[in-house]
PDB file of C-alpha atoms in Angstrom:
ATOM      1  CA  GLN Y 107     -13.030 -10.362  13.538  1.00  0.00           C
ATOM      2  CA  VAL Y 108     -13.711  -6.659  13.125  1.00  0.00           C
ATOM      3  CA  PRO Y 109     -16.894  -5.908  11.167  1.00  0.00           C
ATOM      4  CA  LEU Y 110     -16.146  -3.353   8.458  1.00  0.00           C
ATOM      5  CA  VAL Y 111     -18.579  -1.386   6.318  1.00  0.00           C
ATOM      6  CA  GLU Y 112     -17.374   0.299   3.153  1.00  0.00           C
ATOM      7  CA  SER Y 113     -19.032   3.061   1.194  1.00  0.00           C
ATOM      8  CA  GLY Y 114     -18.314   5.531  -1.578  1.00  0.00           C
ATOM      9  CA  GLY Y 115     -17.847   3.414  -4.671  1.00  0.00           C
ATOM     10  CA  GLY Y 116     -19.536   4.144  -7.964  1.00  0.00           C
ATOM     11  CA  LEU Y 117     -19.127   5.130 -11.589  1.00  0.00           C
ATOM     12  CA  VAL Y 118     -16.806   7.990 -12.475  1.00  0.00           C
ATOM     13  CA  GLN Y 119     -15.315   9.333 -15.690  1.00  0.00           C
ATOM     14  CA  PRO Y 120     -11.583   9.126 -16.345  1.00  0.00           C
ATOM     15  CA  GLY Y 121      -9.828  11.953 -14.552  1.00  0.00           C
ATOM     16  CA  GLY Y 122     -12.499  12.098 -11.895  1.00  0.00           C
ATOM     17  CA  SER Y 123     -12.355  11.522  -8.156  1.00  0.00           C
ATOM     18  CA  LEU Y 124     -13.980   9.288  -5.589  1.00  0.00           C
ATOM     19  CA  ARG Y 125     -13.644   8.900  -1.849  1.00  0.00           C
ATOM     20  CA  LEU Y 126     -14.047   5.512  -0.229  1.00  0.00           C
ATOM     21  CA  SER Y 127     -14.737   5.101   3.469  1.00  0.00           C
ATOM     22  CA  CYS Y 128     -14.450   2.138   5.799  1.00  0.00           C
ATOM     23  CA  LYS Y 129     -16.038   2.202   9.228  1.00  0.00           C
ATOM     24  CA  ALA Y 130     -15.386  -0.210  12.058  1.00  0.00           C
ATOM     25  CA  SER Y 131     -18.428   0.847  14.029  1.00  0.00           C
ATOM     26  CA  ARG Y 132     -18.225  -1.932  16.613  1.00  0.00           C
ATOM     27  CA  ALA Y 133     -14.583  -1.311  17.463  1.00  0.00           C
ATOM     28  CA  ILE Y 134     -13.621   0.464  20.650  1.00  0.00           C
ATOM     29  CA  THR Y 135     -12.083   3.801  19.716  1.00  0.00           C
ATOM     30  CA  SER Y 136      -8.869   3.275  21.661  1.00  0.00           C
ATOM     31  CA  VAL Y 137      -8.455  -0.170  20.114  1.00  0.00           C
ATOM     32  CA  PHE Y 138      -9.193   1.072  16.586  1.00  0.00           C
ATOM     33  CA  SER Y 139      -6.282   3.475  16.902  1.00  0.00           C
ATOM     34  CA  MET Y 140      -3.964   0.461  17.138  1.00  0.00           C
ATOM     35  CA  TYR Y 141      -5.185  -1.122  13.904  1.00  0.00           C
ATOM     36  CA  THR Y 142      -3.247  -1.040  10.657  1.00  0.00           C
ATOM     37  CA  MET Y 143      -5.749  -0.091   7.968  1.00  0.00           C
ATOM     38  CA  SER Y 144      -5.352  -0.990   4.314  1.00  0.00           C
ATOM     39  CA  TRP Y 145      -7.203  -0.891   1.046  1.00  0.00           C
ATOM     40  CA  TYR Y 146      -6.939  -3.643  -1.538  1.00  0.00           C
ATOM     41  CA  ARG Y 147      -8.539  -3.991  -4.935  1.00  0.00           C
ATOM     42  CA  GLN Y 148      -9.376  -6.807  -7.286  1.00  0.00           C
ATOM     43  CA  ALA Y 149     -10.209  -6.443 -10.952  1.00  0.00           C
ATOM     44  CA  PRO Y 150     -11.958  -9.250 -12.879  1.00  0.00           C
ATOM     45  CA  GLY Y 151      -9.510 -12.025 -13.638  1.00  0.00           C
ATOM     46  CA  ASP Y 152      -6.785 -10.493 -11.499  1.00  0.00           C
ATOM     47  CA  GLN Y 153      -5.415 -11.237  -8.073  1.00  0.00           C
ATOM     48  CA  ARG Y 154      -6.276  -8.991  -5.169  1.00  0.00           C
ATOM     49  CA  GLU Y 155      -3.598  -6.333  -4.797  1.00  0.00           C
ATOM     50  CA  LEU Y 156      -2.586  -3.973  -2.025  1.00  0.00           C
ATOM     51  CA  VAL Y 157      -3.375  -0.353  -2.839  1.00  0.00           C
ATOM     52  CA  ALA Y 158      -2.507   1.585   0.305  1.00  0.00           C
ATOM     53  CA  THR Y 159      -1.770   1.129   4.004  1.00  0.00           C
ATOM     54  CA  ILE Y 160      -1.754   3.413   7.027  1.00  0.00           C
ATOM     55  CA  THR Y 161      -0.234   2.329  10.315  1.00  0.00           C
ATOM     56  CA  PRO Y 162      -1.280   3.346  13.827  1.00  0.00           C
ATOM     57  CA  ASP Y 163       1.501   5.955  13.645  1.00  0.00           C
ATOM     58  CA  ARG Y 164      -0.004   7.233  10.364  1.00  0.00           C
ATOM     59  CA  VAL Y 165       2.861   5.987   8.242  1.00  0.00           C
ATOM     60  CA  THR Y 166       1.491   5.429   4.757  1.00  0.00           C
ATOM     61  CA  ASN Y 167       2.515   3.188   1.898  1.00  0.00           C
ATOM     62  CA  TYR Y 168       1.152   3.022  -1.635  1.00  0.00           C
ATOM     63  CA  ALA Y 169       1.292   0.786  -4.655  1.00  0.00           C
ATOM     64  CA  ASP Y 170       3.402   2.371  -7.371  1.00  0.00           C
ATOM     65  CA  SER Y 171       0.388   2.476  -9.671  1.00  0.00           C
ATOM     66  CA  VAL Y 172      -1.502   4.877  -7.377  1.00  0.00           C
ATOM     67  CA  LYS Y 173       1.271   7.007  -5.876  1.00  0.00           C
ATOM     68  CA  GLY Y 174       0.533  10.692  -6.233  1.00  0.00           C
ATOM     69  CA  ARG Y 175      -3.135  10.014  -7.045  1.00  0.00           C
ATOM     70  CA  PHE Y 176      -4.536   8.202  -4.021  1.00  0.00           C
ATOM     71  CA  THR Y 177      -4.381   9.244  -0.381  1.00  0.00           C
ATOM     72  CA  ILE Y 178      -5.191   7.016   2.570  1.00  0.00           C
ATOM     73  CA  SER Y 179      -6.186   8.550   5.873  1.00  0.00           C
ATOM     74  CA  ARG Y 180      -7.731   7.617   9.177  1.00  0.00           C
ATOM     75  CA  ASP Y 181      -9.972   9.269  11.719  1.00  0.00           C
ATOM     76  CA  ASN Y 182      -9.651   7.327  14.934  1.00  0.00           C
ATOM     77  CA  SER Y 183     -12.409   9.252  16.682  1.00  0.00           C
ATOM     78  CA  ARG Y 184     -14.808   8.108  13.974  1.00  0.00           C
ATOM     79  CA  LYS Y 185     -13.227   4.653  13.646  1.00  0.00           C
ATOM     80  CA  THR Y 186     -12.938   5.278   9.939  1.00  0.00           C
ATOM     81  CA  SER Y 187     -10.349   4.852   7.225  1.00  0.00           C
ATOM     82  CA  SER Y 188     -10.706   6.668   3.922  1.00  0.00           C
ATOM     83  CA  LEU Y 189      -9.172   6.397   0.483  1.00  0.00           C
ATOM     84  CA  GLN Y 190      -9.264   9.577  -1.585  1.00  0.00           C
ATOM     85  CA  MET Y 191      -8.797   8.706  -5.248  1.00  0.00           C
ATOM     86  CA  THR Y 192      -8.057  11.368  -7.843  1.00  0.00           C
ATOM     87  CA  SER Y 193      -7.075  11.367 -11.518  1.00  0.00           C
ATOM     88  CA  LEU Y 194      -8.827   8.050 -11.862  1.00  0.00           C
ATOM     89  CA  LYS Y 195      -8.002   5.839 -14.821  1.00  0.00           C
ATOM     90  CA  PRO Y 196      -9.947   2.994 -16.432  1.00  0.00           C
ATOM     91  CA  GLU Y 197      -7.354   0.588 -15.044  1.00  0.00           C
ATOM     92  CA  ASP Y 198      -8.398   1.617 -11.520  1.00  0.00           C
ATOM     93  CA  THR Y 199     -11.688  -0.175 -12.124  1.00  0.00           C
ATOM     94  CA  ALA Y 200     -12.021  -2.894  -9.498  1.00  0.00           C
ATOM     95  CA  VAL Y 201     -13.768  -3.961  -6.348  1.00  0.00           C
ATOM     96  CA  TYR Y 202     -12.064  -2.172  -3.470  1.00  0.00           C
ATOM     97  CA  TYR Y 203     -11.785  -3.869  -0.094  1.00  0.00           C
ATOM     98  CA  CYS Y 204     -11.056  -2.426   3.305  1.00  0.00           C
ATOM     99  CA  HIS Y 205      -8.671  -4.497   5.423  1.00  0.00           C
ATOM    100  CA  VAL Y 206      -7.727  -4.402   9.076  1.00  0.00           C
ATOM    101  CA  THR Y 207      -4.785  -5.943  10.902  1.00  0.00           C
ATOM    102  CA  THR Y 208      -5.003  -5.832  14.676  1.00  0.00           C
ATOM    103  CA  PRO Y 209      -2.029  -5.790  17.054  1.00  0.00           C
ATOM    104  CA  SER Y 210      -2.590  -9.525  17.592  1.00  0.00           C
ATOM    105  CA  GLN Y 211      -2.327  -9.992  13.787  1.00  0.00           C
ATOM    106  CA  SER Y 212      -5.987 -10.820  13.408  1.00  0.00           C
ATOM    107  CA  VAL Y 213      -7.266  -9.866   9.953  1.00  0.00           C
ATOM    108  CA  SER Y 214     -10.669  -8.670   8.789  1.00  0.00           C
ATOM    109  CA  TRP Y 215     -12.058  -7.718   5.389  1.00  0.00           C
ATOM    110  CA  GLY Y 216     -14.903  -5.517   4.297  1.00  0.00           C
ATOM    111  CA  GLN Y 217     -17.524  -6.675   1.831  1.00  0.00           C
ATOM    112  CA  GLY Y 218     -16.043  -4.653  -1.026  1.00  0.00           C
ATOM    113  CA  THR Y 219     -17.281  -1.676  -3.015  1.00  0.00           C
ATOM    114  CA  GLN Y 220     -17.246  -1.398  -6.801  1.00  0.00           C
ATOM    115  CA  VAL Y 221     -15.339   1.402  -8.477  1.00  0.00           C
ATOM    116  CA  THR Y 222     -15.839   1.776 -12.222  1.00  0.00           C
ATOM    117  CA  VAL Y 223     -13.896   4.331 -14.243  1.00  0.00           C
ATOM    118  CA  SER Y 224     -15.418   4.733 -17.666  1.00  0.00           C
ATOM    119  CA  SER Y 225     -16.582   7.364 -20.085  1.00  0.00           C
TER     120      SER Y 225
END
């Protein structure tokens, strides 16, 4: 298990931006660089869905619903993954979860951070 701490959620108007961060403070820096980092989200009544992924080689993948609006990144020196969200829509409202997959395929989840897009 890799303890993860998320931050950056909140209330934003449609069209606005938010940046989420996920820190694996207890991870060893060289080991963190081998993790695949992802962000998922879950809206009330819906299943948890994959939003974005970034591999150790910085290959990224996005859900069709967020392509061109969201950007996932990583800073290995800070053991942090970030999700920059722009042009937010009400349908982006959800709890967003950070997710880690280690080289041994161990999985960890963050506690979740609420994002609400509303006028």
